[in-house]
Amino acid sequence: MRDARTTMDLPVAPDARQAAARYYRPELDVLRFIAFLFVFMTHRTDLAPIDQARHPWFHAFAQIGVYGVPVFFFLSAFLITELLERERSATGTIDVRAFYVRRILRIWPLYFLVFFGLVLLNQVLPGAGADSPAKWLFFTLFAGNWYITFNGWIEYPVNPMWSLSVEEQFYIVIPFLASLGRRALVAVNVAMLAVSYGVIVWYARGFTTPPGFSGQWTNSFVHFQFFAGGMLLALALRGRRPDWHIAARAGLWIAAIAAWLVASAVCGIKADYPHSTVTESLAGWGLVLAGAALMLVATLGTPQRFLPAPLVYLGRISYGLYLTHIFFFWLVYDKCKPWLAGLGEDGGMLLAFAATVAVASVLYRTFETPFLRLKRRFTRVPSRD
C-alpha cells in the first residue's frame, strides 16, 4: 500500500523518503546568499538612489530587494521545523533546552559583538551605533523591532538588526509549537496567518505611529506570516525534496520575481512607506509570501553541479554579511564619499561588498566557528552549522 505521506503530486528524489542522520542542503545556503543580495541592493538605494528614468529595471529590482528579509524568515522556519520534526521522529521528543542553547550559540555572539561594537564606535564616529540607553535595552532584549515600529528608524548601521528581534521572538515559541503534534501545528500556523493579515488590514486602514511612519514593516505580527508559511511547507513536504529539471526551477524563480514586482509596483508593498488599499495590501503581501515559497521550492533539491562553491560559502557566512553590510554602505556613501568620488556610486557598491565579504569571512572563521563547534554538543539532528 502506498504511504499516504507520498501522495502529494511532487517529483521526489530517490533518497528523499529515507531517514538521514544529517540534514544539510547546500542549495539553501545559495538561497541565503541570494536573499542577502536582494537586501544588499535595496540598502544601496537608501544612500545612493538609482535613477528610475535611466535604469527602470535596475530600480524595480532594487525596490523588491526588501523582500529578501521575508525569504530569510521563511527559510529559517522551514529549516527549523524540518530539524525539529526529524528530532521528534528519531528520539520521540523535542529537547527544548537544547534547542534554546543552539539558538543562543548561533545568534547571540555575533549579534551582540556587532551591536555593541557599533555602540562603542559611535563614541568616535557619530551615527555608527545606537546612541541611547533605551535603544540599547530594546535591542539587548531582542525587541528592537518594536522600538522602531513605534519610534521610527534609528542610526542607519543598526537598523537591519530589527529582523533579528523578530526571529528571536519566533524562536521563543517554535519548540513548544513543534511539540503540539502535526495537526495542532498546522492549526496554529493557519491562525498565525490570519492574525498577520488582520494586522495588515489594520495598517491599510490608516494606522501610523509615529505620524508619517508606517511601522508595518518592522511589526512582528506582519512577518509571522512568513514563519507560518515556512513551517507549513516543511510539514507538507515531510522531508521530501523536488526532483525537477533545472528549466522548471528557473521558471519558478521567474514566477517568484514576477510576483514580487507586482507586489511592489502594483500593490505598493514598499517597506516603511506603503500606500496601499486594503485589497492591495492583502494581495500584495500574499504575493510576497508566494514569491518566498516559490523561491524555496525552486531551490530545494537543486543538483550539486548547479551550485557554485563560492555561492555556497557566501551563504554559509550570510549572517555576518547581513549584520555588517549596511555599516560599510554607510561608511562608503556617507563618511568616505569625498575621498571616494572617483569610484562612482557603482564602484562604491563594489567596494562596500568586498569589505563586507572580507570582514564577514574573518568573523566566521575567528569568532563564529568556536561557538558553532560548541553548539554541536547540543545538536540532536546534525546539519550545517
Coordinates of N, CA and C in Angstrom, one line a residue, residues 88-241:
R88 N 12.1 14.7 16.6 CA 11.0 14.0 17.2 C 10.8 12.6 16.7
S89 N 11.0 12.5 15.3 CA 10.9 11.2 14.7 C 12.0 10.2 15.2
A90 N 13.2 10.8 15.4 CA 14.3 9.9 15.8 C 14.4 9.6 17.3
T91 N 13.9 10.6 18.1 CA 14.0 10.4 19.6 C 12.7 10.3 20.3
G92 N 11.6 10.6 19.6 CA 10.3 10.6 20.2 C 9.9 11.8 21.0
T93 N 10.8 12.8 21.0 CA 10.6 14.0 21.8 C 11.4 15.2 21.2
I94 N 11.2 16.4 21.7 CA 12.0 17.5 21.3 C 12.6 18.1 22.6
D95 N 13.9 18.2 22.6 CA 14.7 18.7 23.7 C 14.7 20.3 23.6
V96 N 13.7 20.9 24.4 CA 13.5 22.3 24.3 C 14.8 23.0 24.8
R97 N 15.4 22.5 25.9 CA 16.5 23.2 26.4 C 17.7 23.2 25.4
A98 N 17.9 22.1 24.8 CA 19.0 22.0 23.8 C 18.7 22.9 22.6
F99 N 17.4 23.1 22.2 CA 17.0 24.0 21.2 C 17.4 25.4 21.5
Y100 N 17.1 25.8 22.7 CA 17.4 27.2 23.1 C 18.9 27.4 23.2
V101 N 19.7 26.5 23.6 CA 21.1 26.6 23.7 C 21.7 26.7 22.3
R102 N 21.2 25.9 21.4 CA 21.7 26.0 20.0 C 21.4 27.4 19.4
R103 N 20.2 27.9 19.6 CA 19.8 29.2 19.1 C 20.7 30.3 19.7
I104 N 20.9 30.2 21.0 CA 21.8 31.2 21.6 C 23.2 31.2 21.1
L105 N 23.8 30.0 20.9 CA 25.1 29.9 20.4 C 25.2 30.4 19.0
R106 N 24.2 30.2 18.2 CA 24.2 30.6 16.8 C 24.0 32.1 16.6
I107 N 23.1 32.6 17.3 CA 22.6 34.0 17.0 C 23.3 35.1 17.9
W108 N 23.3 34.8 19.2 CA 23.7 35.9 20.2 C 25.1 36.4 20.0
P109 N 26.2 35.5 20.0 CA 27.5 36.0 20.0 C 27.8 37.1 18.9
L110 N 27.5 36.8 17.7 CA 27.8 37.8 16.6 C 26.9 39.0 16.7
Y111 N 25.7 38.7 17.1 CA 24.7 39.8 17.2 C 25.2 40.9 18.2
F112 N 25.6 40.4 19.4 CA 26.0 41.4 20.4 C 27.4 42.0 20.1
L113 N 28.2 41.2 19.5 CA 29.5 41.7 19.1 C 29.3 42.9 18.1
V114 N 28.5 42.7 17.1 CA 28.3 43.8 16.2 C 27.5 45.0 16.8
F115 N 26.4 44.7 17.5 CA 25.6 45.7 18.1 C 26.4 46.6 19.0
F116 N 27.1 46.0 20.0 CA 27.8 46.8 21.0 C 29.1 47.3 20.4
G117 N 29.7 46.6 19.4 CA 30.8 47.2 18.7 C 30.5 48.5 18.1
L118 N 29.3 48.6 17.5 CA 28.8 49.8 16.9 C 28.5 50.9 17.9
V119 N 28.0 50.4 19.1 CA 27.8 51.4 20.2 C 29.1 52.1 20.6
L120 N 30.1 51.3 20.7 CA 31.4 51.8 21.1 C 32.0 52.7 20.0
L121 N 31.9 52.2 18.7 CA 32.4 53.0 17.6 C 31.6 54.4 17.5
N122 N 30.4 54.4 17.9 CA 29.6 55.6 17.9 C 30.2 56.7 18.7
Q123 N 31.0 56.4 19.7 CA 31.7 57.4 20.5 C 32.7 58.2 19.8
V124 N 33.3 57.6 18.7 CA 34.3 58.3 17.9 C 33.8 58.6 16.5
L125 N 32.8 57.9 16.1 CA 32.2 58.1 14.7 C 30.7 58.2 14.9
P126 N 30.2 59.4 15.2 CA 28.8 59.6 15.5 C 27.9 59.1 14.3
G127 N 26.9 58.4 14.7 CA 26.0 57.8 13.7 C 26.2 56.3 13.4
A128 N 27.3 55.8 14.0 CA 27.7 54.4 13.7 C 26.8 53.4 14.5
G129 N 26.4 53.8 15.7 CA 25.6 52.9 16.5 C 24.6 53.5 17.3
A130 N 23.8 52.7 18.0 CA 22.7 53.2 18.9 C 23.2 54.1 19.9
D131 N 22.5 55.2 20.1 CA 23.1 56.3 21.0 C 22.3 56.6 22.3
S132 N 21.4 55.7 22.7 CA 20.7 55.9 23.9 C 20.4 54.6 24.7
P133 N 20.3 54.7 26.0 CA 20.1 53.6 26.8 C 18.8 52.8 26.4
A134 N 17.8 53.6 26.0 CA 16.5 52.9 25.6 C 16.7 52.0 24.4
K135 N 17.5 52.5 23.4 CA 17.8 51.6 22.3 C 18.6 50.4 22.7
W136 N 19.6 50.6 23.5 CA 20.4 49.5 24.0 C 19.6 48.5 24.7
L137 N 18.7 48.9 25.5 CA 17.8 48.0 26.2 C 16.9 47.2 25.3
F138 N 16.3 47.9 24.4 CA 15.3 47.2 23.4 C 16.1 46.2 22.6
F139 N 17.2 46.6 22.0 CA 17.9 45.6 21.2 C 18.6 44.5 22.0
T140 N 19.0 44.8 23.2 CA 19.5 43.7 24.0 C 18.5 42.7 24.3
L141 N 17.3 43.1 24.5 CA 16.1 42.2 24.8 C 15.5 41.6 23.5
F142 N 16.1 41.9 22.4 CA 15.6 41.4 21.1 C 14.1 42.0 20.9
A143 N 14.0 43.2 21.2 CA 12.7 43.9 21.0 C 13.0 45.2 20.2
G144 N 14.1 45.2 19.5 CA 14.5 46.4 18.7 C 13.5 46.7 17.6
N145 N 12.8 45.7 17.0 CA 11.8 46.0 16.0 C 10.7 46.7 16.6
W146 N 10.3 46.5 17.8 CA 9.2 47.2 18.4 C 9.6 48.7 18.7
Y147 N 10.8 48.9 19.1 CA 11.3 50.3 19.3 C 11.1 51.0 17.9
I148 N 11.6 50.4 16.8 CA 11.5 51.1 15.5 C 10.0 51.2 15.1
T149 N 9.2 50.2 15.4 CA 7.8 50.3 15.0 C 7.1 51.5 15.5
F150 N 7.4 51.8 16.8 CA 6.7 52.9 17.4 C 7.4 54.2 17.5
N151 N 8.7 54.2 17.1 CA 9.5 55.4 17.1 C 10.2 55.8 15.8
G152 N 10.2 55.0 14.9 CA 10.8 55.3 13.6 C 12.2 54.7 13.6
W153 N 12.9 54.8 12.4 CA 14.2 54.3 12.2 C 15.2 55.0 13.1
I154 N 16.3 54.3 13.4 CA 17.3 54.9 14.3 C 18.6 55.0 13.5
E155 N 19.8 54.9 14.1 CA 21.0 55.0 13.4 C 21.1 54.0 12.3
Y156 N 21.5 54.4 11.1 CA 21.5 53.6 9.9 C 22.1 52.2 10.0
P157 N 23.4 52.1 10.5 CA 24.0 50.8 10.5 C 23.4 49.8 11.5
V158 N 22.5 50.3 12.4 CA 21.8 49.4 13.3 C 20.5 48.9 12.8
N159 N 19.9 49.7 11.9 CA 18.5 49.4 11.5 C 18.2 47.9 11.1
P160 N 19.1 47.3 10.3 CA 18.7 45.9 9.9 C 18.6 44.9 11.0
M161 N 19.1 45.2 12.2 CA 19.1 44.3 13.3 C 17.7 44.1 13.8
W162 N 16.7 44.9 13.3 CA 15.3 44.7 13.8 C 14.9 43.3 13.4
S163 N 15.3 42.7 12.3 CA 14.9 41.4 11.9 C 15.3 40.3 12.8
L164 N 16.5 40.5 13.5 CA 16.9 39.5 14.4 C 16.0 39.5 15.6
S165 N 15.4 40.6 16.0 CA 14.5 40.6 17.1 C 13.2 39.8 16.7
V166 N 12.7 40.0 15.5 CA 11.6 39.2 15.1 C 11.9 37.7 15.1
E167 N 13.0 37.3 14.6 CA 13.4 35.9 14.6 C 13.5 35.3 16.0
E168 N 14.1 36.1 16.9 CA 14.2 35.6 18.3 C 12.9 35.5 19.0
Q169 N 12.0 36.4 18.7 CA 10.6 36.2 19.2 C 9.9 35.0 18.7
F170 N 10.2 34.7 17.4 CA 9.7 33.4 16.9 C 10.3 32.2 17.5
Y171 N 11.6 32.3 17.8 CA 12.3 31.1 18.4 C 11.8 30.8 19.8
I172 N 11.3 31.8 20.4 CA 10.8 31.6 21.8 C 9.7 30.5 21.8
V173 N 8.8 30.5 20.8 CA 7.6 29.7 20.8 C 7.8 28.4 19.9
I174 N 8.7 28.4 19.0 CA 8.6 27.3 18.0 C 8.8 25.9 18.6
P175 N 9.7 25.7 19.6 CA 9.8 24.3 20.1 C 8.6 23.8 20.8
F176 N 7.9 24.8 21.4 CA 6.6 24.4 22.0 C 5.5 24.1 21.0
L177 N 5.5 24.9 19.9 CA 4.6 24.7 18.8 C 4.9 23.3 18.2
A178 N 6.1 23.0 17.9 CA 6.5 21.8 17.3 C 6.1 20.6 18.1
S179 N 6.1 20.7 19.5 CA 5.7 19.6 20.3 C 4.2 19.3 20.4
L180 N 3.4 20.2 19.8 CA 2.0 20.0 19.8 C 1.5 18.9 19.0
G181 N 2.3 18.5 18.0 CA 1.8 17.5 17.0 C 1.5 18.1 15.7
R182 N 1.4 17.4 14.6 CA 1.3 18.0 13.3 C 0.0 18.7 13.1
R183 N -1.1 18.1 13.5 CA -2.4 18.7 13.3 C -2.6 20.0 14.0
A184 N -2.1 20.0 15.3 CA -2.2 21.2 16.1 C -1.3 22.3 15.5
L185 N -0.1 21.8 15.1 CA 0.9 22.8 14.5 C 0.3 23.4 13.2
V186 N -0.4 22.7 12.4 CA -1.0 23.2 11.2 C -2.0 24.3 11.6
A187 N -2.9 23.9 12.6 CA -3.9 24.8 13.0 C -3.3 26.1 13.6
V188 N -2.3 26.0 14.4 CA -1.6 27.2 14.9 C -1.1 28.1 13.8
N189 N -0.5 27.5 12.8 CA 0.1 28.3 11.8 C -0.9 29.0 10.9
V190 N -2.0 28.3 10.6 CA -3.1 28.9 9.9 C -3.7 30.1 10.7
A191 N -3.8 29.9 12.0 CA -4.3 31.0 12.8 C -3.3 32.2 12.8
M192 N -2.0 31.8 12.8 CA -0.9 32.9 12.7 C -1.0 33.7 11.4
L193 N -1.3 33.0 10.3 CA -1.6 33.7 9.0 C -2.8 34.6 9.1
A194 N -3.8 34.2 9.8 CA -5.0 35.0 9.9 C -4.7 36.3 10.7
V195 N -3.9 36.1 11.8 CA -3.5 37.3 12.6 C -2.7 38.2 11.8
S196 N -1.7 37.7 11.0 CA -0.8 38.6 10.2 C -1.6 39.4 9.2
Y197 N -2.6 38.8 8.6 CA -3.4 39.6 7.6 C -4.4 40.5 8.2
G198 N -4.8 40.1 9.5 CA -5.6 41.1 10.2 C -4.9 42.3 10.5
V199 N -3.6 42.2 11.0 CA -2.8 43.3 11.3 C -2.5 44.1 10.0
I200 N -2.3 43.5 8.9 CA -2.0 44.1 7.6 C -3.2 45.0 7.2
V201 N -4.4 44.5 7.4 CA -5.7 45.2 7.2 C -5.7 46.5 8.1
W202 N -5.3 46.3 9.3 CA -5.3 47.4 10.3 C -4.4 48.5 9.8
Y203 N -3.2 48.2 9.3 CA -2.3 49.2 8.8 C -2.9 49.8 7.5
A204 N -3.5 49.0 6.6 CA -4.0 49.5 5.4 C -5.2 50.5 5.6
R205 N -5.8 50.4 6.7 CA -6.9 51.3 7.1 C -6.4 52.6 7.7
G206 N -5.1 52.8 7.7 CA -4.6 54.1 8.1 C -3.8 54.2 9.4
F207 N -3.5 53.1 10.1 CA -2.8 53.3 11.3 C -1.3 53.6 11.0
T208 N -0.8 54.7 11.6 CA 0.6 55.0 11.6 C 1.1 55.6 12.9
T209 N 2.2 55.1 13.4 CA 2.8 55.5 14.6 C 4.3 55.4 14.5
P210 N 5.1 56.5 14.6 CA 4.7 57.9 14.8 C 4.0 58.4 13.5
P211 N 3.4 59.6 13.5 CA 2.8 60.2 12.3 C 3.7 60.2 11.1
G212 N 3.3 59.7 10.0 CA 4.1 59.8 8.8 C 5.0 58.6 8.6
F213 N 5.1 57.7 9.6 CA 5.9 56.5 9.5 C 5.0 55.3 9.7
S214 N 5.2 54.3 8.8 CA 4.4 53.0 9.0 C 5.3 52.0 9.6
G215 N 4.9 51.6 10.8 CA 5.7 50.5 11.5 C 5.3 49.1 11.0
Q216 N 4.5 49.1 9.9 CA 4.1 47.8 9.4 C 5.3 46.9 9.1
W217 N 6.4 47.4 8.5 CA 7.5 46.6 8.0 C 8.2 46.0 9.1
T218 N 8.3 46.6 10.3 CA 9.0 46.0 11.4 C 8.1 45.4 12.5
N219 N 6.8 45.2 12.2 CA 5.9 44.6 13.1 C 6.0 43.1 13.1
S220 N 6.3 42.5 14.2 CA 6.4 41.0 14.2 C 5.2 40.3 13.7
F221 N 4.0 40.8 14.0 CA 2.8 40.0 13.6 C 2.6 40.0 12.1
V222 N 3.1 41.1 11.4 CA 3.0 41.1 10.0 C 4.0 40.0 9.4
H223 N 5.2 39.9 10.0 CA 6.1 38.9 9.4 C 6.0 37.5 9.9
F224 N 5.1 37.3 10.9 CA 4.9 35.9 11.4 C 4.2 35.1 10.2
Q225 N 3.7 35.8 9.2 CA 3.1 35.0 8.1 C 4.2 34.2 7.4
F226 N 5.4 34.7 7.3 CA 6.5 34.0 6.6 C 7.0 32.8 7.5
F227 N 7.0 33.0 8.8 CA 7.4 31.8 9.6 C 6.3 30.8 9.5
A228 N 5.0 31.2 9.5 CA 3.9 30.2 9.4 C 4.0 29.5 8.0
G229 N 4.3 30.3 7.0 CA 4.4 29.7 5.6 C 5.6 28.7 5.6
G230 N 6.7 29.0 6.1 CA 7.8 28.1 6.1 C 7.6 26.8 6.9
M231 N 6.9 27.0 8.0 CA 6.6 25.8 8.8 C 5.6 24.9 8.1
L232 N 4.5 25.5 7.5 CA 3.5 24.7 6.8 C 4.1 24.0 5.6
L233 N 5.1 24.6 4.9 CA 5.7 24.0 3.8 C 6.5 22.8 4.2
A234 N 7.3 22.9 5.3 CA 8.1 21.8 5.9 C 7.2 20.7 6.2
L235 N 6.0 21.0 6.9 CA 5.1 19.9 7.2 C 4.5 19.2 6.0
A236 N 4.2 20.0 5.0 CA 3.6 19.4 3.8 C 4.6 18.5 3.0
L237 N 5.9 18.9 3.0 CA 6.8 18.2 2.2 C 7.3 16.9 3.0
R238 N 7.2 16.9 4.3 CA 7.6 15.8 5.1 C 9.0 15.3 4.8
G239 N 9.9 16.2 4.6 CA 11.3 15.8 4.4 C 11.6 15.5 2.9
R240 N 10.7 15.5 2.0 CA 10.9 15.3 0.6 C 11.5 16.5 0.0
R241 N 12.1 16.3 -1.2 CA 12.6 17.5 -2.0 C 12.3 17.3 -3.4

